């Protein structure tokens, strides 16, 4: 356990995946019927994996804490899914998608994994179309594409602003077919509490029925974790309230290395914070940056007047607007990668040009797009010399067809009509590129424990390009894991059922019960949310969009002190053997309080800026991220040895044989 062997196949980059599939061991159909697999998490990665593994003949158990797999956080993905099909004929290819993803991640991801992702991306679209996913289509009936940040082509397939939901319904339908066949046993409202190791191999989990409170034992020949990211360590994020790190962190405590925890993405296009009462933030899809132009006033006095409510954005003349992304990055404009756009927004707001009451917002304006589309629609509709009112009406109809549900959502939350006045947006925590370390087969450093989707670290480096999360989740679930897990399971065809009445299961269950009893024994001074909010403020202020050594050192100390206070003084009402949502939250926050410290430790040791990891000490004269390829071109994989501050660092050196490392530029 614990040796970093990435198992990357030899040979040319474009041949690695094909060669690997031909070389690895398989399990024949008759033997698959005798092998059990547990899948924890039923979002896109977990749902796709469960459905495909069951279709192949394995016996699958799925676990999710939601009341249905349909409610996985994957439904929140709005804008689209990338694939290198080159339907637009604009020069796209597998290599171009591979290159954009590596560059977008600021050269901190594995070549082999990313090329495989690009290679199977087209298959994902075919699979989902066959499932009935209603992708947008152009007038001729072909699937439509739009652009996302960090690329110069249109490769993003979409279903209005509901792409994640529609893709998840496709995976859920595939799961339901297997549930109906009896090949999947679905355990909803169940939470994984710990991973069970037998002779060093993952052989099952301890789960808690969240309705009855009952502790259950479930065995299998392999365990797949597909439980999403850990953005809620910041308390305020775009993640669902229940999103947590428990499954991954419990595996980490059992020996799975945690990789690059500080690589966290701040999304530039979120509805700004409105006050201390908030418990989550709302994402506005990056797809809006296709047509929305981002700006702040050029004049400080205009920004002040707007903040004081004395001036409306529509009263600012065009020449008095600073379209700062178009100014700073003319080649990519409003479609620069998320980390670049986020830092640029912060810089303008820090300089005093923010446009809401707190000074932490910029405008996302659709007026130009509405007029452009309106004129085009008038032309194609045979309307000659249309007046401005007609142009705006027609343009709004086009925008409504492309983004209507997003505009509706914004208006419901903010109570402003985004067709008539620009949206206000500001960066917020969104996605985590870090996660459990996995090899090319998606296996962690624990034999038999696999990790897929956002829960692993494998594909995005230091920053994820928009519309690539859905691509990775479905690639892992439909097209990677079902091949690679067979190589491990081929050694288990004679193992037989894994018993749950063993010493390993006894000990794991005891540890789970002891931990819950300890959570219940706090003095009861403060609520769970009190500690979560305090942790979130430490993380945002000292480990957020910009970090420095002093702040990170303070964060490590403060989080350790907060964690000590939490275990002594947290108030958890109710009982263990019953439905108890406070106990659920307490267990998740306890894990965040450990992860947060490791996050800060990881950020402190990485003395460079790259992607979403921006160390203030390491930046160019223009304020861009300054990488150190000589000393930090590696994956930081942390081994659990007790206290997070004592975690042991292992390095996986990143080798670039097919891409030349350059200073990342979008100008």
XYZ file of C-alpha atoms in Angstrom:
667
model
C 0.000 0.000 0.000
C 1.101 3.550 -0.684
C 3.507 3.195 -3.617
C 2.955 5.770 -6.368
C 2.906 3.647 -9.502
C 0.801 5.470 -12.075
C 0.709 2.394 -14.382
C 0.829 4.614 -17.464
C 1.256 2.374 -20.538
C 4.307 2.698 -22.718
C 4.234 3.672 -26.380
C 2.971 6.662 -28.387
C 0.416 8.856 -26.647
C -2.369 8.158 -29.151
C -1.880 4.381 -28.785
C -1.635 4.102 -24.992
C -5.314 3.496 -24.216
C -5.837 1.011 -27.049
C -2.680 -0.836 -26.089
C -3.657 -0.861 -22.424
C -7.115 -2.294 -23.146
C -5.511 -5.031 -25.199
C -2.961 -5.877 -22.505
C -5.006 -5.899 -19.283
C -6.795 -8.943 -17.912
C -10.510 -9.506 -18.404
C -13.237 -11.329 -16.484
C -15.429 -13.606 -18.569
C -19.230 -13.220 -18.397
C -19.779 -16.380 -16.345
C -17.332 -15.178 -13.701
C -18.724 -11.626 -13.592
C -21.924 -13.071 -12.113
C -19.945 -14.094 -9.024
C -18.276 -10.747 -8.373
C -19.737 -7.905 -6.292
C -18.919 -4.213 -6.666
C -19.975 -1.339 -4.408
C -20.418 2.095 -5.995
C -20.658 5.003 -3.562
C -22.203 8.080 -5.154
C -24.697 8.012 -8.021
C -24.026 11.225 -9.902
C -22.715 11.119 -13.456
C -19.524 9.177 -12.684
C -21.103 6.781 -10.190
C -24.360 6.340 -12.048
C -22.615 5.699 -15.361
C -20.194 3.249 -13.730
C -22.936 1.373 -11.867
C -25.119 1.022 -14.955
C -22.240 -0.114 -17.163
C -20.762 -2.555 -14.646
C -24.189 -4.104 -14.083
C -24.785 -4.305 -17.838
C -21.502 -6.227 -18.088
C -22.813 -8.747 -15.563
C -21.292 -7.717 -12.231
C -23.486 -7.567 -9.120
C -23.598 -3.917 -8.093
C -24.700 -2.142 -4.929
C -25.113 1.642 -5.146
C -25.218 4.082 -2.231
C -26.252 7.728 -2.116
C -27.307 10.006 0.712
C -30.024 11.625 -1.427
C -33.533 10.197 -1.664
C -32.889 9.367 -5.327
C -29.894 9.235 -7.684
C -31.727 11.922 -9.654
C -30.822 14.412 -6.931
C -27.041 14.027 -7.234
C -25.245 17.356 -7.550
C -24.474 16.547 -11.203
C -27.898 18.013 -12.019
C -26.539 21.453 -11.145
C -24.163 21.481 -14.123
C -25.670 23.934 -16.551
C -23.683 24.898 -19.596
C -22.560 21.777 -21.432
C -20.174 18.894 -22.027
C -17.048 18.988 -24.173
C -16.287 16.514 -26.954
C -13.889 16.659 -29.906
C -16.309 15.810 -32.705
C -15.499 18.938 -34.769
C -19.120 19.328 -35.878
C -18.446 23.026 -36.484
C -15.527 22.297 -38.787
C -13.463 24.882 -36.934
C -10.266 22.884 -36.524
C -11.051 20.774 -33.463
C -9.487 17.352 -32.893
C -8.637 14.926 -30.105
C -5.217 16.528 -29.880
C -6.685 20.047 -29.687
C -9.002 19.031 -26.828
C -6.076 17.300 -25.107
C -3.857 20.377 -25.539
C -6.504 22.840 -24.351
C -7.171 20.727 -21.242
C -3.475 20.423 -20.348
C -2.882 24.134 -20.959
C -6.083 25.081 -19.119
C -4.820 23.104 -16.116
C -1.581 25.101 -16.279
C 0.519 22.025 -17.109
C -0.158 20.190 -13.863
C -2.036 17.121 -15.131
C -1.043 13.773 -16.622
C -0.644 13.625 -20.372
C -1.839 10.030 -20.680
C -5.035 10.508 -18.676
C -5.983 13.702 -20.472
C -5.381 12.275 -23.938
C -7.575 9.277 -23.055
C -10.262 11.694 -21.915
C -10.154 13.491 -25.260
C -10.082 10.190 -27.129
C -13.297 8.831 -25.578
C -15.121 12.178 -25.497
C -16.900 11.579 -28.798
C -18.205 8.227 -27.575
C -19.903 9.975 -24.662
C -22.049 12.078 -26.990
C -23.056 9.014 -29.027
C -23.942 7.148 -25.830
C -26.049 9.990 -24.490
C -27.854 10.621 -27.778
C -28.730 6.912 -27.844
C -30.155 7.307 -24.330
C -32.371 10.139 -25.524
C -30.556 13.101 -23.997
C -32.147 16.146 -25.695
C -29.043 18.008 -26.818
C -29.641 21.300 -28.602
C -29.739 21.036 -32.390
C -29.236 23.562 -35.141
C -31.728 24.242 -37.923
C -30.563 21.264 -40.009
C -31.054 18.788 -37.186
C -27.371 18.361 -36.355
C -26.223 18.664 -32.759
C -25.330 22.254 -31.921
C -22.154 23.433 -30.168
C -21.071 26.513 -28.293
C -17.773 27.772 -26.898
C -16.489 27.747 -23.359
C -13.549 29.433 -21.674
C -9.951 28.694 -22.588
C -10.562 27.441 -26.136
C -10.751 28.851 -29.652
C -13.255 26.315 -31.017
C -16.907 25.381 -30.400
C -16.941 21.897 -28.874
C -19.481 22.142 -26.060
C -22.680 20.129 -26.496
C -25.569 21.403 -24.396
C -29.218 21.062 -23.448
C -30.207 24.693 -22.881
C -28.991 25.441 -19.323
C -29.887 21.995 -17.981
C -27.147 19.813 -19.425
C -26.158 18.116 -16.173
C -29.738 17.267 -15.338
C -30.428 15.764 -18.760
C -27.224 13.716 -18.745
C -27.975 12.455 -15.241
C -31.454 11.377 -16.306
C -29.799 9.346 -19.065
C -27.499 7.622 -16.577
C -30.385 7.158 -14.131
C -32.483 5.483 -16.843
C -29.586 3.120 -17.554
C -29.349 2.391 -13.811
C -33.085 1.744 -13.581
C -32.865 -0.862 -16.308
C -30.287 -2.731 -14.227
C -32.266 -2.273 -10.993
C -35.231 -3.828 -12.762
C -33.032 -6.754 -13.859
C -31.840 -7.251 -10.302
C -28.224 -6.464 -11.179
C -28.166 -3.247 -9.126
C -29.290 -3.022 -5.518
C -29.947 0.655 -4.849
C -29.477 1.998 -1.328
C -30.762 5.566 -1.147
C -30.590 7.736 1.990
C -27.480 5.797 3.002
C -24.123 7.370 3.834
C -20.769 5.620 3.697
C -19.149 5.936 7.121
C -15.943 3.995 6.544
C -14.041 1.775 4.152
C -13.366 -1.795 5.264
C -9.999 -3.366 4.464
C -9.420 -7.114 4.584
C -5.776 -8.152 4.196
C -5.008 -4.668 2.863
C -7.693 -4.761 0.156
C -10.923 -2.757 -0.011
C -13.625 -5.327 0.677
C -16.636 -3.311 1.708
C -18.053 -0.337 3.565
C -19.827 0.540 6.760
C -22.934 2.558 5.888
C -25.576 4.341 7.930
C -29.261 4.273 7.004
C -30.045 7.984 7.346
C -33.756 7.325 7.947
C -33.546 4.707 10.696
C -30.015 5.419 11.950
C -29.106 1.749 11.558
C -25.428 0.906 10.977
C -25.017 -1.602 8.137
C -22.204 -3.761 6.767
C -21.842 -4.282 3.019
C -19.134 -6.383 1.398
C -17.796 -6.528 -2.148
C -14.743 -7.503 -4.128
C -14.070 -3.864 -5.012
C -15.321 -0.439 -3.959
C -15.765 2.544 -6.298
C -15.944 6.035 -4.781
C -17.671 8.612 -6.992
C -18.786 11.113 -4.386
C -17.878 14.458 -5.947
C -15.761 17.322 -4.673
C -15.044 19.016 -1.378
C -15.826 22.661 -2.189
C -18.069 22.909 0.878
C -14.945 23.066 3.030
C -15.385 26.807 2.302
C -18.982 26.675 3.641
C -20.144 29.077 0.935
C -19.785 27.430 -2.461
C -21.877 26.550 -5.486
C -22.069 22.939 -4.263
C -25.270 21.402 -2.919
C -25.593 21.788 0.844
C -25.039 18.077 1.407
C -21.915 17.771 -0.748
C -19.082 16.533 1.447
C -15.723 14.767 1.553
C -16.639 11.954 3.953
C -16.227 8.913 1.690
C -12.955 10.129 0.175
C -11.584 11.298 3.518
C -12.430 8.038 5.282
C -10.619 6.195 2.485
C -7.712 8.618 2.954
C -7.572 7.756 6.655
C -7.374 4.088 5.650
C -4.424 4.609 3.311
C -5.612 6.252 0.093
C -3.326 9.171 -0.740
C -5.002 12.573 -1.182
C -3.606 14.511 -4.139
C -3.345 18.274 -4.711
C -6.013 19.308 -2.162
C -5.168 23.012 -2.681
C -6.162 22.895 -6.377
C -9.639 24.380 -6.022
C -11.520 26.284 -8.688
C -13.084 29.680 -8.131
C -15.842 30.137 -10.739
C -16.106 33.704 -12.094
C -19.812 33.661 -12.921
C -21.758 33.342 -9.661
C -24.457 35.436 -8.050
C -22.672 37.603 -5.443
C -23.014 37.054 -1.705
C -25.941 39.043 -0.314
C -25.325 38.670 3.430
C -24.339 36.514 6.399
C -27.668 34.661 6.256
C -26.619 32.721 3.152
C -25.706 29.049 3.299
C -24.808 28.488 -0.362
C -24.091 30.346 -3.586
C -25.690 30.024 -7.002
C -23.749 29.456 -10.192
C -24.636 31.207 -13.429
C -23.360 29.035 -16.246
C -20.087 29.859 -17.966
C -21.994 29.434 -21.223
C -23.362 32.923 -20.577
C -19.889 34.268 -21.344
C -20.453 33.268 -24.984
C -22.824 36.200 -25.361
C -22.503 38.237 -22.176
C -19.799 40.911 -21.994
C -18.141 41.519 -18.625
C -17.450 45.101 -17.548
C -17.132 47.635 -14.754
C -17.240 51.447 -14.977
C -14.033 53.129 -16.128
C -14.542 56.045 -13.749
C -14.300 55.559 -10.004
C -17.044 58.141 -9.434
C -19.450 56.097 -11.607
C -18.708 52.923 -9.622
C -19.333 54.783 -6.355
C -22.589 56.234 -7.690
C -23.780 52.794 -8.746
C -22.947 51.321 -5.325
C -24.874 54.156 -3.653
C -27.896 53.590 -5.898
C -27.582 56.996 -7.599
C -26.784 55.590 -11.056
C -27.997 52.613 -13.076
C -25.653 50.531 -15.269
C -27.783 51.274 -18.328
C -26.979 54.968 -17.818
C -23.240 54.397 -18.252
C -22.174 55.343 -21.782
C -20.368 52.741 -23.861
C -17.125 54.726 -23.853
C -17.228 54.852 -20.034
C -17.310 51.065 -19.639
C -14.211 48.967 -19.051
C -14.639 45.594 -20.763
C -11.548 44.510 -18.894
C -11.316 40.899 -20.142
C -11.530 42.055 -23.746
C -8.955 44.731 -22.954
C -6.476 42.447 -21.180
C -6.965 39.250 -23.217
C -7.984 40.249 -26.746
C -7.492 36.785 -28.278
C -9.934 35.073 -25.899
C -11.859 38.047 -24.519
C -14.682 37.038 -22.209
C -13.865 33.361 -22.785
C -10.592 33.176 -20.875
C -10.318 30.237 -18.433
C -12.117 30.463 -15.119
C -9.083 31.132 -12.960
C -7.983 34.033 -15.186
C -11.480 35.565 -15.282
C -11.899 35.179 -11.512
C -8.637 36.892 -10.629
C -9.357 39.692 -13.093
C -12.751 40.321 -11.452
C -11.161 40.360 -8.000
C -8.484 42.792 -9.181
C -11.076 45.264 -10.516
C -13.200 45.020 -7.362
C -10.167 45.337 -5.075
C -9.253 48.477 -7.041
C -12.624 49.983 -6.114
C -14.669 49.398 -9.275
C -17.120 46.815 -7.868
C -20.774 47.507 -8.624
C -22.902 46.138 -5.768
C -23.294 47.468 -2.221
C -20.364 45.418 -0.923
C -18.168 46.375 -3.881
C -17.748 42.693 -4.838
C -19.525 42.330 -8.168
C -19.020 43.052 -11.858
C -21.513 43.208 -14.710
C -22.369 40.476 -17.220
C -24.214 42.354 -19.958
C -26.308 40.901 -22.810
C -27.384 44.137 -24.486
C -24.921 43.759 -27.387
C -25.885 40.130 -27.981
C -29.597 40.931 -27.916
C -29.130 43.586 -30.607
C -26.842 41.336 -32.684
C -29.219 38.389 -32.585
C -32.212 40.669 -33.129
C -30.784 42.093 -36.349
C -29.927 38.595 -37.575
C -33.399 37.279 -36.729
C -35.008 40.231 -38.488
C -32.952 39.528 -41.617
C -33.809 35.823 -41.667
C -37.475 36.658 -40.980
C -37.649 39.029 -43.956
C -38.179 42.124 -41.839
C -36.640 45.105 -43.614
C -35.540 48.184 -41.686
C -36.740 46.948 -38.272
C -37.009 49.553 -35.540
C -34.996 49.183 -32.318
C -37.944 47.842 -30.333
C -38.423 45.024 -32.878
C -34.711 44.216 -32.876
C -34.642 43.996 -29.081
C -37.812 41.877 -28.965
C -36.430 39.417 -31.538
C -33.022 39.348 -29.855
C -34.532 38.613 -26.462
C -36.405 35.688 -28.010
C -33.120 34.198 -29.262
C -31.423 34.686 -25.886
C -34.450 33.152 -24.152
C -34.222 30.072 -26.373
C -30.524 29.623 -25.507
C -30.420 30.604 -21.839
C -34.005 31.115 -20.719
C -33.978 28.949 -17.601
C -30.749 30.613 -16.408
C -32.231 34.080 -16.849
C -35.368 32.972 -15.039
C -33.317 31.573 -12.153
C -31.329 34.800 -11.856
C -34.487 36.942 -11.801
C -36.081 34.787 -9.096
C -33.015 35.076 -6.855
C -32.020 38.699 -7.465
C -35.398 40.208 -8.442
C -33.915 41.997 -11.457
C -34.725 41.334 -15.117
C -31.415 40.375 -16.793
C -32.890 41.066 -20.254
C -33.210 44.727 -19.293
C -30.327 45.300 -16.868
C -26.937 43.557 -16.693
C -26.477 40.609 -14.340
C -24.188 41.079 -11.353
C -21.630 38.314 -10.887
C -18.621 37.580 -8.667
C -16.258 34.601 -8.259
C -17.134 31.782 -5.844
C -15.776 28.347 -4.908
C -17.070 25.838 -7.424
C -15.018 22.726 -8.250
C -12.114 20.830 -6.736
C -9.385 19.573 -9.050
C -7.702 17.806 -6.138
C -8.980 14.500 -4.800
C -7.898 10.961 -4.122
C -4.767 9.991 -6.031
C -5.480 7.335 -8.661
C -3.377 5.527 -11.218
C -4.176 5.137 -14.918
C -6.725 2.445 -13.970
C -8.459 4.860 -11.557
C -7.326 2.746 -8.591
C -6.244 4.514 -5.408
C -3.233 3.484 -3.331
C -5.574 0.975 -1.622
C -5.914 -2.176 -3.758
C -9.528 -2.656 -4.805
C -10.550 0.920 -3.997
C -11.273 2.933 -7.143
C -12.225 6.582 -7.487
C -14.027 8.274 -10.383
C -15.170 11.744 -11.400
C -14.565 14.860 -9.318
C -13.603 12.752 -6.290
C -10.262 11.884 -7.929
C -7.504 14.266 -8.997
C -6.631 12.815 -12.346
C -7.523 14.990 -15.325
C -7.698 18.733 -14.676
C -4.396 19.775 -13.158
C -4.510 23.156 -11.425
C -7.653 24.445 -13.177
C -10.588 22.797 -14.952
C -11.879 24.188 -18.233
C -15.622 24.733 -18.338
C -17.775 21.802 -19.555
C -15.024 19.295 -18.774
C -16.456 18.011 -15.469
C -19.346 16.225 -17.174
C -16.920 14.895 -19.756
C -14.616 13.398 -17.122
C -17.431 11.946 -15.017
C -19.034 10.138 -17.937
C -15.700 9.106 -19.461
C -14.664 7.514 -16.157
C -18.039 5.862 -15.617
C -18.974 4.641 -19.081
C -15.662 4.056 -20.822
C -12.683 3.797 -18.444
C -13.548 2.109 -15.159
C -15.564 -0.776 -16.691
C -12.396 -1.794 -18.577
C -9.770 -1.192 -15.929
C -11.524 -2.661 -12.889
C -11.621 -6.031 -14.620
C -7.828 -6.212 -14.506
C -8.005 -6.221 -10.698
C -11.126 -8.372 -10.397
C -9.703 -11.079 -12.661
C -7.776 -12.260 -9.585
C -11.012 -12.661 -7.589
C -12.910 -15.156 -9.708
C -12.343 -17.883 -7.105
C -12.565 -15.717 -4.006
C -16.268 -16.233 -3.360
C -18.546 -13.970 -1.320
C -16.800 -11.647 1.124
C -18.239 -12.342 4.622
C -19.279 -9.393 6.790
C -18.923 -11.242 10.102
C -15.143 -10.900 10.156
C -12.785 -9.117 12.549
C -12.152 -6.407 9.918
C -15.845 -5.506 9.727
C -16.169 -5.711 13.518
C -13.316 -3.257 13.996
C -14.532 -0.868 11.271
C -18.038 -0.756 12.727
C -16.641 -0.178 16.218
C -14.590 2.756 14.966
C -17.673 4.246 13.323
C -19.761 3.905 16.470
C -16.994 5.284 18.675
C -16.622 8.315 16.412
C -20.361 9.060 16.454
C -20.531 8.684 20.249
C -17.619 11.089 20.558
C -19.459 13.599 18.336
C -22.534 13.270 20.561
C -20.508 13.832 23.749
C -19.542 17.469 23.110
C -20.441 20.023 25.769
C -23.084 21.563 23.526
C -21.893 25.175 23.458
C -21.995 25.728 19.668
C -23.926 24.296 16.723
C -22.334 22.378 13.858
C -23.028 25.298 11.496
C -21.172 27.652 13.844
C -17.982 25.658 13.298
C -18.588 25.180 9.580
C -19.007 28.919 9.041
C -15.878 29.715 11.047
C -13.906 27.177 9.008
C -15.304 28.659 5.800
C -14.157 32.160 6.714
C -10.640 30.929 7.491
C -10.524 29.054 4.185
C -11.884 31.933 2.076
C -9.757 34.627 3.701
C -6.464 32.689 3.827
C -6.781 29.812 1.314
C -9.135 31.382 -1.220
C -8.563 33.261 -4.469
C -5.142 34.471 -3.364
C -2.820 32.876 -0.797
C 0.460 33.764 0.863
C 2.801 31.986 3.245
C 1.831 34.055 6.288
C -1.884 33.489 5.799
C -1.476 29.776 5.149
C 0.629 29.315 8.274
C -2.049 31.141 10.248
C -4.765 28.999 8.655
C -3.037 25.752 9.657
C -2.848 26.906 13.267
C -6.363 28.347 13.388
C -7.991 25.270 11.822
C -6.231 22.963 14.289
C -7.494 25.101 17.182
C -11.004 25.205 15.732
C -11.003 21.427 15.295
C -9.996 20.931 18.943
C -12.793 23.257 20.067
C -15.264 21.454 17.791
C -14.650 18.032 19.327
C -14.923 19.458 22.837
C -17.870 21.820 22.446
C -20.036 20.944 19.444
C -23.740 20.470 20.097
C -25.312 17.445 18.389
C -28.887 16.780 19.438
C -30.908 13.582 18.998
C -29.597 10.033 19.078
C -27.383 7.802 16.961
C -30.036 5.157 16.374
C -32.519 7.465 14.674
C -32.869 9.962 11.856
C -30.455 12.726 12.859
C -29.422 15.376 10.366
C -27.324 17.249 12.927
C -25.242 14.108 13.401
C -24.883 13.801 9.621
C -23.637 17.389 9.385
C -21.314 16.933 12.359
C -19.596 13.955 10.757
C -19.085 15.863 7.520
C -17.781 19.016 9.217
C -15.387 16.924 11.325
C -13.848 15.681 8.088
C -13.744 19.204 6.600
C -11.847 20.361 9.685
C -9.121 17.834 8.895
C -9.164 18.376 5.131
C -8.947 22.162 5.568
C -5.657 21.846 7.426
C -4.195 19.518 4.790
C -5.438 21.925 2.098
C -3.484 24.799 3.694
C -0.406 22.581 4.186
C -0.496 21.596 0.501
C -0.853 25.229 -0.609
C 2.031 26.251 1.664
C 4.487 23.711 0.268
C 3.688 24.629 -3.367
C 5.867 27.721 -3.771
C 4.511 28.719 -7.167
C 1.322 29.999 -8.723
C -0.488 27.760 -11.181
C -4.089 27.696 -12.342
C -6.452 28.166 -9.430
C -3.577 28.083 -6.915
C -2.439 31.707 -6.777
C 0.371 32.480 -4.336
C 0.802 36.247 -4.070
C 4.577 35.854 -3.772
C 4.747 34.219 -7.218
C 3.254 36.359 -9.977
C 4.379 38.160 -13.109
C 4.550 41.935 -13.444
C 1.103 41.793 -15.079
C -0.323 39.894 -12.087
C -0.533 36.521 -13.845
C 0.311 33.159 -12.259
C 4.042 32.395 -12.222
C 4.769 28.653 -12.418
C 7.970 26.983 -11.284
C 8.324 24.007 -13.613
C 11.778 23.153 -12.378
C 10.722 22.533 -8.785
C 6.972 21.919 -8.768
C 6.096 19.934 -11.875
C 4.623 17.146 -9.774
C 1.445 15.816 -8.209
C 1.512 16.260 -4.427
C 0.079 13.038 -2.944
C -0.363 13.096 0.835
C -0.270 10.038 3.067
C -2.341 10.076 6.245
C -0.237 9.475 9.359
C -2.481 11.036 12.029
C -2.735 14.807 12.390
C -3.098 16.578 8.995
C -0.088 18.777 9.787
C 2.031 15.610 9.931
C 0.858 14.204 6.581
C 3.679 12.709 4.532
C 4.291 14.078 1.036
C 4.826 11.761 -1.938
C 5.543 13.203 -5.379
C 4.492 11.905 -8.768
C 6.657 13.679 -11.316
C 4.762 14.843 -14.383
C 6.425 14.014 -17.690
C 5.544 16.045 -20.795
C 6.748 14.317 -23.947
C 4.085 15.590 -26.341
C 3.542 19.169 -25.198
C 6.027 21.974 -24.789
C 5.599 23.775 -21.476
C 5.023 27.468 -22.073
C 4.037 30.501 -20.077
C 0.267 30.249 -20.256
C -1.060 33.165 -22.281
C -4.552 34.064 -23.453
C -3.678 37.480 -24.890
